[in-house]
PDB file of C-alpha atoms in Angstrom:
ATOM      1  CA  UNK A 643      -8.026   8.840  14.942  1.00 93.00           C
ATOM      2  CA  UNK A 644      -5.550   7.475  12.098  1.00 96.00           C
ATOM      3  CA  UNK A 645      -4.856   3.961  11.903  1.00 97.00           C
ATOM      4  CA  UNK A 646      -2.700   2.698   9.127  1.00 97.00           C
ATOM      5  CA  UNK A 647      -2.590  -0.765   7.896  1.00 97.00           C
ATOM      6  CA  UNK A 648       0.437  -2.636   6.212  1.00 97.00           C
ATOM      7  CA  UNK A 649      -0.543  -6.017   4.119  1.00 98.00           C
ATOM      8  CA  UNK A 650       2.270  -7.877   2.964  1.00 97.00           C
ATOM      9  CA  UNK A 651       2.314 -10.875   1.446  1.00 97.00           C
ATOM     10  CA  UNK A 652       3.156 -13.935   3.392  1.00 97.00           C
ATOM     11  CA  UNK A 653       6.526 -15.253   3.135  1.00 95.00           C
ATOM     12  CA  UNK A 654       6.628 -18.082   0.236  1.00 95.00           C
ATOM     13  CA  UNK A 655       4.100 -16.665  -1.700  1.00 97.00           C
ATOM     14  CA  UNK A 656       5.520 -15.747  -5.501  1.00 97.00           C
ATOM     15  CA  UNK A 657       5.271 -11.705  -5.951  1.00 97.00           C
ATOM     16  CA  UNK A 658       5.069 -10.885  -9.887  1.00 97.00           C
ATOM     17  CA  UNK A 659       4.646  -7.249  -8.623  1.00 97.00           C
ATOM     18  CA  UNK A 660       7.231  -7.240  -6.529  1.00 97.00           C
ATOM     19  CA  UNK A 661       9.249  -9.178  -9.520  1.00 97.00           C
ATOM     20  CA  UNK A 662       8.537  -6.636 -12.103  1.00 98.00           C
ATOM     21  CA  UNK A 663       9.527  -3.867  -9.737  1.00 97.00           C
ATOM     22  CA  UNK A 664      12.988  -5.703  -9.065  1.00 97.00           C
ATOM     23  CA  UNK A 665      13.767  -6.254 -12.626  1.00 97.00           C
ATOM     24  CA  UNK A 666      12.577  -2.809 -13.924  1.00 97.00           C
ATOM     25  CA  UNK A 667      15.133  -0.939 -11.165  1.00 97.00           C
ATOM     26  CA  UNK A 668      17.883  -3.073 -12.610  1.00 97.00           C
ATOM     27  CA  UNK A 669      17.055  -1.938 -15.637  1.00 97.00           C
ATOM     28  CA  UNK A 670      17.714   1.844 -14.519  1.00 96.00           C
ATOM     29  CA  UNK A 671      20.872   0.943 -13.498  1.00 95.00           C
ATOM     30  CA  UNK A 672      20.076  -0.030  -9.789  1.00 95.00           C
ATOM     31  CA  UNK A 673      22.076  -2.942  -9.437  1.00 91.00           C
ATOM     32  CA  UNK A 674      22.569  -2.955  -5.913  1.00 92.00           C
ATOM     33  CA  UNK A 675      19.341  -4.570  -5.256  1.00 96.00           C
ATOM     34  CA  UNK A 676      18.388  -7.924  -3.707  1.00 96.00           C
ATOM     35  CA  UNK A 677      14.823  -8.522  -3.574  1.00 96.00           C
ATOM     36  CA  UNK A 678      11.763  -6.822  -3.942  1.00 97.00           C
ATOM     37  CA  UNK A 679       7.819  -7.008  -2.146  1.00 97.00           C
ATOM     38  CA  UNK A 680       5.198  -5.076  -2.866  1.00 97.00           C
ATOM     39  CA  UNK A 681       2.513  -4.784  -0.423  1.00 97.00           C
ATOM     40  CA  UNK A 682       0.117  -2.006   0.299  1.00 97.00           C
ATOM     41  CA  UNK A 683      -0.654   0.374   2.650  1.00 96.00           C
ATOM     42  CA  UNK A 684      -4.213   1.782   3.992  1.00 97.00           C
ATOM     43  CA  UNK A 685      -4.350   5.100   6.155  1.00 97.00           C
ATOM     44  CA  UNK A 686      -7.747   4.512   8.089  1.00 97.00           C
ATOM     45  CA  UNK A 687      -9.405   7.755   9.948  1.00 97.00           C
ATOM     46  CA  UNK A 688     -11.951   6.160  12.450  1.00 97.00           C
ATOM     47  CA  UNK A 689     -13.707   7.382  15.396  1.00 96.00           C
ATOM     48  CA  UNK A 690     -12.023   7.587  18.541  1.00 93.00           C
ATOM     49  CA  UNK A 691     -12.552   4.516  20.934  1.00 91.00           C
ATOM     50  CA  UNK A 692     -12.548   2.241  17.601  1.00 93.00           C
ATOM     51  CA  UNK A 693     -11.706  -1.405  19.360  1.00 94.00           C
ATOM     52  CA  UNK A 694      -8.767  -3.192  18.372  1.00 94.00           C
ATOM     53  CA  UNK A 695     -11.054  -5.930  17.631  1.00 95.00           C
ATOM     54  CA  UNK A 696     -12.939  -4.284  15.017  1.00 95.00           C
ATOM     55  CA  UNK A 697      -9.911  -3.367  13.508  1.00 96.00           C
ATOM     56  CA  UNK A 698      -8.875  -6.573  13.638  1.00 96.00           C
ATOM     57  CA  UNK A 699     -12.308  -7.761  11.665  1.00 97.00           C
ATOM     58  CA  UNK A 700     -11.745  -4.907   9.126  1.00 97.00           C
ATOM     59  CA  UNK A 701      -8.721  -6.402   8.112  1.00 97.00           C
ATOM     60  CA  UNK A 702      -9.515 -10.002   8.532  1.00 97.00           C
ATOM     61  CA  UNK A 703     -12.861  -9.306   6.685  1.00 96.00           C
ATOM     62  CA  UNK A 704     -11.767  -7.244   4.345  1.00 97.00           C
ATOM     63  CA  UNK A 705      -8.222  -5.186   3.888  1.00 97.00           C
ATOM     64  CA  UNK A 706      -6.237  -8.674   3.507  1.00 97.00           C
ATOM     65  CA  UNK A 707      -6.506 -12.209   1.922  1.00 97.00           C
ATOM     66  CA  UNK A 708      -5.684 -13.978   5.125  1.00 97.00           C
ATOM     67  CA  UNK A 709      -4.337 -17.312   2.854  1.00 97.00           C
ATOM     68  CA  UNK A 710      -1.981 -15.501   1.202  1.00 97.00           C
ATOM     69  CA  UNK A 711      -1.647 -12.285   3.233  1.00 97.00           C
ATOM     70  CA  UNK A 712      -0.723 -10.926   7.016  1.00 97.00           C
ATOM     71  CA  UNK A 713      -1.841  -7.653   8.150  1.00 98.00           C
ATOM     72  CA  UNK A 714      -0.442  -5.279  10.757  1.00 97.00           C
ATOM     73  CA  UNK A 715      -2.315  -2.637  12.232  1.00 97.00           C
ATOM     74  CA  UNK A 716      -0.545   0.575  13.744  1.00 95.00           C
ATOM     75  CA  UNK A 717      -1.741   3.625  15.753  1.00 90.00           C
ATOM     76  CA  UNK A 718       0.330   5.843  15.322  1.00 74.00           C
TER      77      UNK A 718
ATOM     78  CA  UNK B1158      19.370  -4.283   4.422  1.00 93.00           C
ATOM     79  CA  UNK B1159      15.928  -3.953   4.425  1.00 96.00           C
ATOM     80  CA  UNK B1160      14.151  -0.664   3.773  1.00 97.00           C
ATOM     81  CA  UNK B1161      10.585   0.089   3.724  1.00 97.00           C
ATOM     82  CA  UNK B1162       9.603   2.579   1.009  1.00 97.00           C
ATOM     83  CA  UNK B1163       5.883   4.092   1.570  1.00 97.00           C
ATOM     84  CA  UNK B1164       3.808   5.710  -1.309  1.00 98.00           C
ATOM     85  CA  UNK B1165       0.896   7.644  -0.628  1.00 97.00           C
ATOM     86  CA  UNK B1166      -1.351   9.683  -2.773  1.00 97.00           C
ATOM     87  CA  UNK B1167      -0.981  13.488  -2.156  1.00 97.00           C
ATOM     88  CA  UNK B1168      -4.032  15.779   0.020  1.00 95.00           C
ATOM     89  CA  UNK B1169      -6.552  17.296  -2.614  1.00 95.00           C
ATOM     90  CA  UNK B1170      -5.926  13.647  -4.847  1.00 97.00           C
ATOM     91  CA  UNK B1171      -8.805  11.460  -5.563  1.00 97.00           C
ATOM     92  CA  UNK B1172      -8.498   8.408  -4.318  1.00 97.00           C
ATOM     93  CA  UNK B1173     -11.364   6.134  -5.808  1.00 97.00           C
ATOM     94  CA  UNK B1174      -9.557   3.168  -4.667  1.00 97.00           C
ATOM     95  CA  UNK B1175      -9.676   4.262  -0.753  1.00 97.00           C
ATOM     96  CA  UNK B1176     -13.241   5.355  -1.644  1.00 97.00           C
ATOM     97  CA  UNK B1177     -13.919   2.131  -2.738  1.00 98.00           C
ATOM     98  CA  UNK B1178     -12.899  -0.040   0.239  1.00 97.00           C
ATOM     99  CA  UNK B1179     -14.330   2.854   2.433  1.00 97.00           C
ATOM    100  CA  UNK B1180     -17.948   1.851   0.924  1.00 97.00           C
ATOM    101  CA  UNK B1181     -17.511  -2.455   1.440  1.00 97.00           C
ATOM    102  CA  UNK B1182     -16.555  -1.678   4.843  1.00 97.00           C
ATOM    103  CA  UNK B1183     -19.643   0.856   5.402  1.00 97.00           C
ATOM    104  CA  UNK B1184     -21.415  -2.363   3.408  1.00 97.00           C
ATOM    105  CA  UNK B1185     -19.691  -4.808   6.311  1.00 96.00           C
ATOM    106  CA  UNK B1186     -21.278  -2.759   8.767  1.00 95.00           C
ATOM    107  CA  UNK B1187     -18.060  -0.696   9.981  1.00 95.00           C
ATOM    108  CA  UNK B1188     -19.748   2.536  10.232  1.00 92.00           C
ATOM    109  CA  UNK B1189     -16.895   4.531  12.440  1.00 92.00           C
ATOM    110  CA  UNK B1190     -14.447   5.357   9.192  1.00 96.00           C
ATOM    111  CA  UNK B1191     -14.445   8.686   8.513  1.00 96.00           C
ATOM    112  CA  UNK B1192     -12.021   8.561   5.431  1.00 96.00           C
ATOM    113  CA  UNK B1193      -9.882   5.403   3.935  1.00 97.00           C
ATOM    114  CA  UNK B1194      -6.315   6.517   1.910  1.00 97.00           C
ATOM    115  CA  UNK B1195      -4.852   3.380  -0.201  1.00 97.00           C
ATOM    116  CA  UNK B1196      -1.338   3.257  -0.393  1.00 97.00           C
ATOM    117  CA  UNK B1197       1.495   0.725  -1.188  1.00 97.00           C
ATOM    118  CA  UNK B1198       4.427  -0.662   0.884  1.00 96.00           C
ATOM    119  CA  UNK B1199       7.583  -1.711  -0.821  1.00 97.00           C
ATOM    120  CA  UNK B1200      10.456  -3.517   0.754  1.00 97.00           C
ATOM    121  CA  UNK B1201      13.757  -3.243  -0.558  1.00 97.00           C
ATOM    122  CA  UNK B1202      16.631  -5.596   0.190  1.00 97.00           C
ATOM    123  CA  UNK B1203      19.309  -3.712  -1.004  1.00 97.00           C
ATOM    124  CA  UNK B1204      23.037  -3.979  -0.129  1.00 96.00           C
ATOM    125  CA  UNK B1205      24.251  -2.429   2.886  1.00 93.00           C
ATOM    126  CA  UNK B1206      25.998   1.303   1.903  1.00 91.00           C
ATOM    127  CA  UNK B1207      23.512   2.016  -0.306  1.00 93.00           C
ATOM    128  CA  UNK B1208      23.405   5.658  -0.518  1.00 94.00           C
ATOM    129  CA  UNK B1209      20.086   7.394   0.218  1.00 94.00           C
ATOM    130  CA  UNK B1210      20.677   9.294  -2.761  1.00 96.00           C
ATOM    131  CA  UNK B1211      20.323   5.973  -4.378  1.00 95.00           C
ATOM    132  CA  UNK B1212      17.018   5.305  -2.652  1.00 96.00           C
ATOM    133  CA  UNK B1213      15.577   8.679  -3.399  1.00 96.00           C
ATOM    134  CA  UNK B1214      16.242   8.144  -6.972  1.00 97.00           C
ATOM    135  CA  UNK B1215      14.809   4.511  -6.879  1.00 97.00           C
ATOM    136  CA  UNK B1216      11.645   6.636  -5.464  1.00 97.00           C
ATOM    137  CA  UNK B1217      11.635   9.408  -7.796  1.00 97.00           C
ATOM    138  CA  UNK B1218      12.240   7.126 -11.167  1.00 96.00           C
ATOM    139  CA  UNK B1219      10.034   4.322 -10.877  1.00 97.00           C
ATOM    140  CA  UNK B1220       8.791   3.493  -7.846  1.00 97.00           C
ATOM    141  CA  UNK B1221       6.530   7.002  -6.720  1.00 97.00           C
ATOM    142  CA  UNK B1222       5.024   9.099  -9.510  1.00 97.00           C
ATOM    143  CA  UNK B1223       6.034  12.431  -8.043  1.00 97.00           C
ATOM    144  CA  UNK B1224       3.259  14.422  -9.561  1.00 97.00           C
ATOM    145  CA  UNK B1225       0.493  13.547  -7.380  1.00 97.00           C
ATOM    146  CA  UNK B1226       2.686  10.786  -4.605  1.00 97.00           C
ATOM    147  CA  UNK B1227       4.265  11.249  -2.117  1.00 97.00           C
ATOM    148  CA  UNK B1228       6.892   9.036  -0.843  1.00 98.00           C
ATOM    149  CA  UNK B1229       8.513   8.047   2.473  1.00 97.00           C
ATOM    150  CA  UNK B1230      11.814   5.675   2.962  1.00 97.00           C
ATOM    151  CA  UNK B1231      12.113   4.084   6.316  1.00 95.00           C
ATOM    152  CA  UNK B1232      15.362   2.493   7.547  1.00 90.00           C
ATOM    153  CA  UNK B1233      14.429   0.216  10.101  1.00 75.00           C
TER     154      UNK B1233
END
């Protein structure tokens, strides 16, 4: 079964990735842009019947920083 | 407008970074993942009309490195 997991950053919290991306766009001429956040993106294949909870603790645990991160967890 | 741009790594890529967070959770005691992909997740504020010919090329220049990513745009 495929899960996939988004981690963003938390609202507030300063994004030099995101940042660099922004400015680096502009430089190619991309003007039309407003703001950028970069967060990532895990594609998980577990076994079927995988709780929600432990999905929950893989992400809590270890897919995101909870200070500074949220997590969402999809299936598709 | 926001838009959510998603970057994986093509099939048949190594992926040591998925590999890599597939082994800490075996170490966590998660032992039903059969494979871990790492990707990122970008969100774009951009201003509404822009084309999706502009968001493609924002993907293909600098945001996706076409030769072994793949990219997705998502207007939500």
């Amino acid at each position: 079964m495929k899960v996939n997991v988004y981690v963003t950053l938390k609202p507030g919290v300063l994004d030099p990735q995101g940042k660099a991306i922004h400015h680096a766009l502009e430089g190619l001429g991309f003007g039309g842009v407003a703001d950028v956040r970069a967060g990532r993106f895990i594609e998980l294949d577990v076994v079927d019947g995988t709780s929600d909870a432990d999905l929950e603790a893989m992400c809590a645990k270890l897919l995101a920083n909870t200070v500074i991160e949220n997590y969402r967890i999809e299936r598709p």
